[in-house]
Amino acid sequence: MQKLARRVAQAQRQAGRRSRQRVERENIDNRTRNRQALRAGVAEVRQNLKDAKQARQEDWEMGPLAPKRDLGFNNYGAFRETVRQDWTNHGLHQPRPELLHQRCAWAGGVKQLNLAVGDRVVIRDGPDKGKLDTIKSIQPESGTVTLEKHHRALAVGMFDSPARSQAMPISVGSIRLVYPITNPETGVTRDVVINQLKAVPPNMKSENMTLDRWEFGNKWDRLVPGINVVIPWPEVEAPEFEATPSDTVREQVEERTFYYSLLSPPMPGKVIDELRNKYSRFRTRHEPSYIAQKQMEEELVQARTEAIKSMQTPLDEFHEMQREIRDSQGEPELTDDMLQKIGEVMASKKAALLTEAGVSEVHPPSLPTAGSQ
């Protein structure tokens, strides 16, 4: 059984080492790809500046004869995909936690992000600054969203395929929620930019607090601090699913089909084998029959060893007795006399080699002791 335990421990160490190596290779590949993409983005920006200078010069010199660049077939004035990428995470899969918190701070934080698909927002940064748009999708793990109309890039496919417009992620910190709010003094309703949102539990006793159904589940309310106005979630229609003969309905899942007592395992043995992989190298719990088989194999090996010992000659018995004596004595230790003798032999050999080479031995100057003047 000790052999089985050693085999399992070795398999676990090997699997852990392979996993660490795989993660390191993936990190290196990701950094390499991001470095290449960043270099391509910088080169594209430089090329755009160069093309803009050339276009300005041609427009000035050629006048009406200047080429028509706004016809659409040459993608003039379009931002490429590499330019619109977010490079604030330094080539990693996820941005730093402090950066993620800074992006989502105004919207209630990462864990309770008060944004949903369908919200109207205004863009505060970039070439689309000041434009209104609607949220198309949200990526809370990176603190970004994609919009329906703006902040798009031109994605060029392989083999000179035609370019297509693609929505690029924009940081949550670069947008603000827009919602119509009625002024209680004047009674005028107009769109207001919401610069801060706060998550509020829906069970608070207030006439403004509601329990809205958002993304098919009960969520919190989003409140504008200072004016205590609850911004309702966008209306979402719950999808209607139709069960087919191949589906497992909820009644079948909740139906109890297995009964057990204190003398039986919590689930059938076949289910345990499916979950735990009966023939896995990492398995530490074995069946009694398998343990009995391994013990029988160990007993056979031990019996074979005893049989070999019974047929030893007197010389083999003497050698075995000497080995047992040496094992009982432990490792030998060098005494001071032995070390002195070894030093004398080394010094004599060194002197003989120097004499053969015709070099006189140079003695280092003696260092003064602590009590000498």
PDB file of N, CA and C in Angstrom, residues 7 17 33 81 88 106 109 116 170 197 271 349 352 359 365 369:
ATOM      1  N   ARG A   7       2.862   6.307  -5.478  1.00  0.00           N
ATOM      2  CA  ARG A   7       2.476   6.528  -6.869  1.00  0.00           C
ATOM      3  C   ARG A   7       1.469   7.671  -6.988  1.00  0.00           C
ATOM      4  N   ARG A  17       3.022  20.204 -11.526  1.00  0.00           N
ATOM      5  CA  ARG A  17       4.121  20.804 -12.280  1.00  0.00           C
ATOM      6  C   ARG A  17       3.717  21.096 -13.719  1.00  0.00           C
ATOM      7  N   ARG A  33       1.644  38.177 -27.606  1.00  0.00           N
ATOM      8  CA  ARG A  33       0.585  38.626 -28.520  1.00  0.00           C
ATOM      9  C   ARG A  33       0.173  40.063 -28.235  1.00  0.00           C
ATOM     10  N   GLU A  81      -9.117  48.210 -35.419  1.00  0.00           N
ATOM     11  CA  GLU A  81      -9.406  47.484 -34.183  1.00  0.00           C
ATOM     12  C   GLU A  81      -8.291  47.648 -33.166  1.00  0.00           C
ATOM     13  N   THR A  88      -4.779  49.220 -20.813  1.00  0.00           N
ATOM     14  CA  THR A  88      -4.496  49.594 -19.428  1.00  0.00           C
ATOM     15  C   THR A  88      -4.221  48.405 -18.534  1.00  0.00           C
ATOM     16  N   TRP A 106     -18.256  54.765  -9.686  1.00  0.00           N
ATOM     17  CA  TRP A 106     -19.420  55.652  -9.781  1.00  0.00           C
ATOM     18  C   TRP A 106     -20.721  54.869  -9.929  1.00  0.00           C
ATOM     19  N   GLY A 109     -19.759  49.947  -7.827  1.00  0.00           N
ATOM     20  CA  GLY A 109     -18.738  48.928  -7.603  1.00  0.00           C
ATOM     21  C   GLY A 109     -18.913  47.735  -8.524  1.00  0.00           C
ATOM     22  N   ALA A 116     -27.259  47.983 -16.770  1.00  0.00           N
ATOM     23  CA  ALA A 116     -27.911  46.842 -17.397  1.00  0.00           C
ATOM     24  C   ALA A 116     -27.983  47.079 -18.894  1.00  0.00           C
ATOM     25  N   ILE A 170     -15.618  49.610 -24.159  1.00  0.00           N
ATOM     26  CA  ILE A 170     -15.267  50.910 -23.602  1.00  0.00           C
ATOM     27  C   ILE A 170     -15.379  50.823 -22.087  1.00  0.00           C
ATOM     28  N   LEU A 197     -24.251  56.327  -8.703  1.00  0.00           N
ATOM     29  CA  LEU A 197     -25.344  55.414  -8.397  1.00  0.00           C
ATOM     30  C   LEU A 197     -24.962  54.587  -7.179  1.00  0.00           C
ATOM     31  N   VAL A 271     -22.338   5.274  -9.122  1.00  0.00           N
ATOM     32  CA  VAL A 271     -22.300   6.730  -9.233  1.00  0.00           C
ATOM     33  C   VAL A 271     -20.996   7.276  -8.661  1.00  0.00           C
ATOM     34  N   LYS A 349      51.799  15.628  -2.343  1.00  0.00           N
ATOM     35  CA  LYS A 349      51.523  15.545  -3.766  1.00  0.00           C
ATOM     36  C   LYS A 349      51.632  16.910  -4.436  1.00  0.00           C
ATOM     37  N   ALA A 352      55.277  17.748  -4.873  1.00  0.00           N
ATOM     38  CA  ALA A 352      55.912  16.982  -5.951  1.00  0.00           C
ATOM     39  C   ALA A 352      55.534  17.556  -7.306  1.00  0.00           C
ATOM     40  N   VAL A 359      58.672  25.048 -10.293  1.00  0.00           N
ATOM     41  CA  VAL A 359      58.164  26.230  -9.593  1.00  0.00           C
ATOM     42  C   VAL A 359      58.335  26.003  -8.109  1.00  0.00           C
ATOM     43  N   PRO A 365      52.222  35.178   3.428  1.00  0.00           N
ATOM     44  CA  PRO A 365      52.679  35.801   4.685  1.00  0.00           C
ATOM     45  C   PRO A 365      51.749  35.494   5.839  1.00  0.00           C
ATOM     46  N   THR A 369      48.101  37.821  14.763  1.00  0.00           N
ATOM     47  CA  THR A 369      47.004  37.361  15.577  1.00  0.00           C
ATOM     48  C   THR A 369      46.370  38.524  16.307  1.00  0.00           C
TER      49      THR A 369
END
